[in-house]
mmCIF file of C-alpha atoms and ligand atoms in Angstrom:
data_model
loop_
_atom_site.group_PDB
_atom_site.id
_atom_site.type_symbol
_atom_site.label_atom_id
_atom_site.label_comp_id
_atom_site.label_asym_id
_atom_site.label_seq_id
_atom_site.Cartn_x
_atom_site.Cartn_y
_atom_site.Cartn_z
ATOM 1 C CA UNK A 680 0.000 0.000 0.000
ATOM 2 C CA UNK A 681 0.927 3.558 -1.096
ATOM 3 C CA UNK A 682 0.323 6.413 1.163
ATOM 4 C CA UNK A 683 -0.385 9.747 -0.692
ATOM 5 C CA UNK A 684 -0.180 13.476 0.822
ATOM 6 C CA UNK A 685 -3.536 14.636 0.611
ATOM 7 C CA UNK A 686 -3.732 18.735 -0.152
ATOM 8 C CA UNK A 687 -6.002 21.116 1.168
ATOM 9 C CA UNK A 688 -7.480 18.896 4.189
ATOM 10 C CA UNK A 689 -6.478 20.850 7.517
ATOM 11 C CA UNK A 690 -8.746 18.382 10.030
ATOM 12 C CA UNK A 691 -9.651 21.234 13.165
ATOM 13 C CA UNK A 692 -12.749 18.797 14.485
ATOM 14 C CA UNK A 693 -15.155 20.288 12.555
ATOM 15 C CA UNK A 694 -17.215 18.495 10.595
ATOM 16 C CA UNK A 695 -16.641 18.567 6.507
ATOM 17 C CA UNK A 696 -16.857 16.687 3.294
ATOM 18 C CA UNK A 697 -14.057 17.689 0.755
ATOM 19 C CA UNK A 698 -13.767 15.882 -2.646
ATOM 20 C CA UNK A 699 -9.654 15.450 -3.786
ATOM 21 C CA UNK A 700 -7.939 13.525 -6.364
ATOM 22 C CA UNK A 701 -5.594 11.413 -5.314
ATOM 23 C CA UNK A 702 -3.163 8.777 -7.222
ATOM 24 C CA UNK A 703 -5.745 9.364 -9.957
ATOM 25 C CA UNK A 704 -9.086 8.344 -7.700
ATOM 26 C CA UNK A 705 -12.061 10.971 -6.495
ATOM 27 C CA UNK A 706 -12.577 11.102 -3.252
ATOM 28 C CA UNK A 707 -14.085 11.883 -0.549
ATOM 29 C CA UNK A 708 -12.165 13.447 2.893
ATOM 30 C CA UNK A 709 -14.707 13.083 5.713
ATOM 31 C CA UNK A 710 -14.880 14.444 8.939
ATOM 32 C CA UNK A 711 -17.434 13.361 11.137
ATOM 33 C CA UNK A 712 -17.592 13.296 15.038
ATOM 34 C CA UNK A 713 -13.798 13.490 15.769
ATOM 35 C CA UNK A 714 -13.104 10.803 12.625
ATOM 36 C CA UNK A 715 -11.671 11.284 8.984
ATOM 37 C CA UNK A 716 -12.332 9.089 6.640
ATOM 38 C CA UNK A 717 -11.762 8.634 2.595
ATOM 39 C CA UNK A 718 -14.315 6.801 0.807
ATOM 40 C CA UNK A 719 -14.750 7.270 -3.071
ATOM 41 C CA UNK A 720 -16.792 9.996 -4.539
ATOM 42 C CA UNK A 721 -19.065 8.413 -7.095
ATOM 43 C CA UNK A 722 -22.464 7.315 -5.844
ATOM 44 C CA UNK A 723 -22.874 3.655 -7.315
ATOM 45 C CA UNK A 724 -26.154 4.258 -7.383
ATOM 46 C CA UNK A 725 -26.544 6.899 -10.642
ATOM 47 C CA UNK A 726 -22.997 7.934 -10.357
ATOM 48 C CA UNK A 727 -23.456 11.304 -8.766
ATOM 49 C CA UNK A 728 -21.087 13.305 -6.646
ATOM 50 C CA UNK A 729 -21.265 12.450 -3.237
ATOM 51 C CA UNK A 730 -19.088 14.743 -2.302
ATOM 52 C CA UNK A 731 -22.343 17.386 -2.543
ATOM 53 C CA UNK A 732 -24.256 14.910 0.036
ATOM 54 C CA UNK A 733 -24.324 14.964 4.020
ATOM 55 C CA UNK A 734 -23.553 12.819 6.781
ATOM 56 C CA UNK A 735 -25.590 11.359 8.810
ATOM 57 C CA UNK A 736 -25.903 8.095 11.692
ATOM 58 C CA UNK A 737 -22.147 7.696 10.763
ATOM 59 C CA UNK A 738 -22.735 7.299 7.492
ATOM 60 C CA UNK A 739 -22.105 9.793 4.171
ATOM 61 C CA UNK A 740 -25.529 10.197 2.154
ATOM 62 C CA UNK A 741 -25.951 10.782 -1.454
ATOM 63 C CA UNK A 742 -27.951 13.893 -2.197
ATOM 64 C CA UNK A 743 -29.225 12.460 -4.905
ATOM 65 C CA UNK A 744 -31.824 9.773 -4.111
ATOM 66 C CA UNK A 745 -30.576 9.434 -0.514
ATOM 67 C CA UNK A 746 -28.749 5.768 -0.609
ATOM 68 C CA UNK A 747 -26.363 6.107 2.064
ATOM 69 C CA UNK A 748 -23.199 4.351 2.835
ATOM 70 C CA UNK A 749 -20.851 3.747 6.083
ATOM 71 C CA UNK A 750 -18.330 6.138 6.546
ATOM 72 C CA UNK A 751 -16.354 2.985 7.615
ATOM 73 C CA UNK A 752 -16.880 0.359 5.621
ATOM 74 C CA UNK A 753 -18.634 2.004 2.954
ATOM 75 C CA UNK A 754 -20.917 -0.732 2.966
ATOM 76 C CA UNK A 755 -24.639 0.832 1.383
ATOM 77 C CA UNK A 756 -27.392 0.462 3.702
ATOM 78 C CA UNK A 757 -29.431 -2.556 3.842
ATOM 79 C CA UNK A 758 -31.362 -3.266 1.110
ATOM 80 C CA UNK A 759 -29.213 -1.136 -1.173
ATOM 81 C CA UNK A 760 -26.716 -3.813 -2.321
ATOM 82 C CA UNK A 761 -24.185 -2.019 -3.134
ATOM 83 C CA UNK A 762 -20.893 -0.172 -1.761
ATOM 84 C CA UNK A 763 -18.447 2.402 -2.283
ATOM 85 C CA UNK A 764 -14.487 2.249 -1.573
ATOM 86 C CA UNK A 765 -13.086 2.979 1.307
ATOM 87 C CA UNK A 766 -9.352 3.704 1.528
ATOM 88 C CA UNK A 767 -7.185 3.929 5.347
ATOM 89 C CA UNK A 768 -6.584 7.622 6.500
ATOM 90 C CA UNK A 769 -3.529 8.745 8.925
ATOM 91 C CA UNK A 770 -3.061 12.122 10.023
ATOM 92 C CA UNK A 771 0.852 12.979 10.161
ATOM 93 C CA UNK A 772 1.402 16.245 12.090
ATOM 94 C CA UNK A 773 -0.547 18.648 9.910
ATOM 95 C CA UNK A 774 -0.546 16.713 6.916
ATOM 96 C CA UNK A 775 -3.320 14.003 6.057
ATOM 97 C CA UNK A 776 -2.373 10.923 4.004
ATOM 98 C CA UNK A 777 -4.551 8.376 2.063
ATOM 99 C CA UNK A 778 -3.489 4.471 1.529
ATOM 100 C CA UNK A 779 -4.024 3.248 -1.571
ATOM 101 C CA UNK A 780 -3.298 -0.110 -2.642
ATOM 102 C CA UNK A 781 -2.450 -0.735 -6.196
ATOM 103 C CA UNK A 782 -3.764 -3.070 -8.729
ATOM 104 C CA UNK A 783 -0.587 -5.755 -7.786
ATOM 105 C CA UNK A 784 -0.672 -5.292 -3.813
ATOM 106 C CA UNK A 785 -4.610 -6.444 -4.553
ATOM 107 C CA UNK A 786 -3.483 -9.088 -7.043
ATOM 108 C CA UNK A 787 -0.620 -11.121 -4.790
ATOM 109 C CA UNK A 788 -3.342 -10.532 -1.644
ATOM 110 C CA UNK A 789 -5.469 -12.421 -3.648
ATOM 111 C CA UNK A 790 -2.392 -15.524 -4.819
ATOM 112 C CA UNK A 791 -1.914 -15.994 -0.577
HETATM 113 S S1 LIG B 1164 -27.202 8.701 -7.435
HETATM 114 FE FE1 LIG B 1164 -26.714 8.443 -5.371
HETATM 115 S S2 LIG B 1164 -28.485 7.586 -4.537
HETATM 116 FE FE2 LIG B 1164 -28.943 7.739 -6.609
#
């Protein structure tokens, strides 16, 4: 897993949704009742911006048709089916980072 410097994302405990591109990916920085979290930015649903949606019961809802999805699994709500990614977030002095595997950290996972 890669960890990438994330720009523009100064956590101060408020709460906020912030869409960035990292290592080529949207998504979205989260900050929700003392947490962060990074969970990708296109609803599954209709493919619509989450990053424009709200949070909610610990989870980050699209403002779209209102499927919602854990802010740390990114698991969709029962009944929904379906799921967005979810990527690891550390917070290094003032900088916040994002872990992303790649394609071949996934791949030899998956040879074990
Ligand atoms: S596009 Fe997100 S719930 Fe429909």
């Amino acid at each position: 897993m890669k960890w990438y410097p994330v720009d523009g994302v100064t956590p101060n405990g408020e709460p906020f949704i912030k869409k960035v591109k990292v290592a080529g990916k949207s998504i979205c920085i989260v900050g929700y009742e003392g947490g962060l979290f990074a969970l990708g930015a296109t609803c599954p649903h209709a493919r619509e911006d989450l990053s424009s949606g709200w949070c909610a019961d610990g989870k980050l809802v699209c403002p779209y048709h209102r499927f919602s999805y854990d802010l740390q699994t990114g698991k969709g709500s029962p009944g929904q089916n379906d799921y967005v990614e979810c990527y690891p977030v550390k917070v290094k002095g003032k900088e916040v980072y994002v872990g992303i595997e790649s394609f071949f950290d996934k791949l030899k996972q998956a040879l074990k």
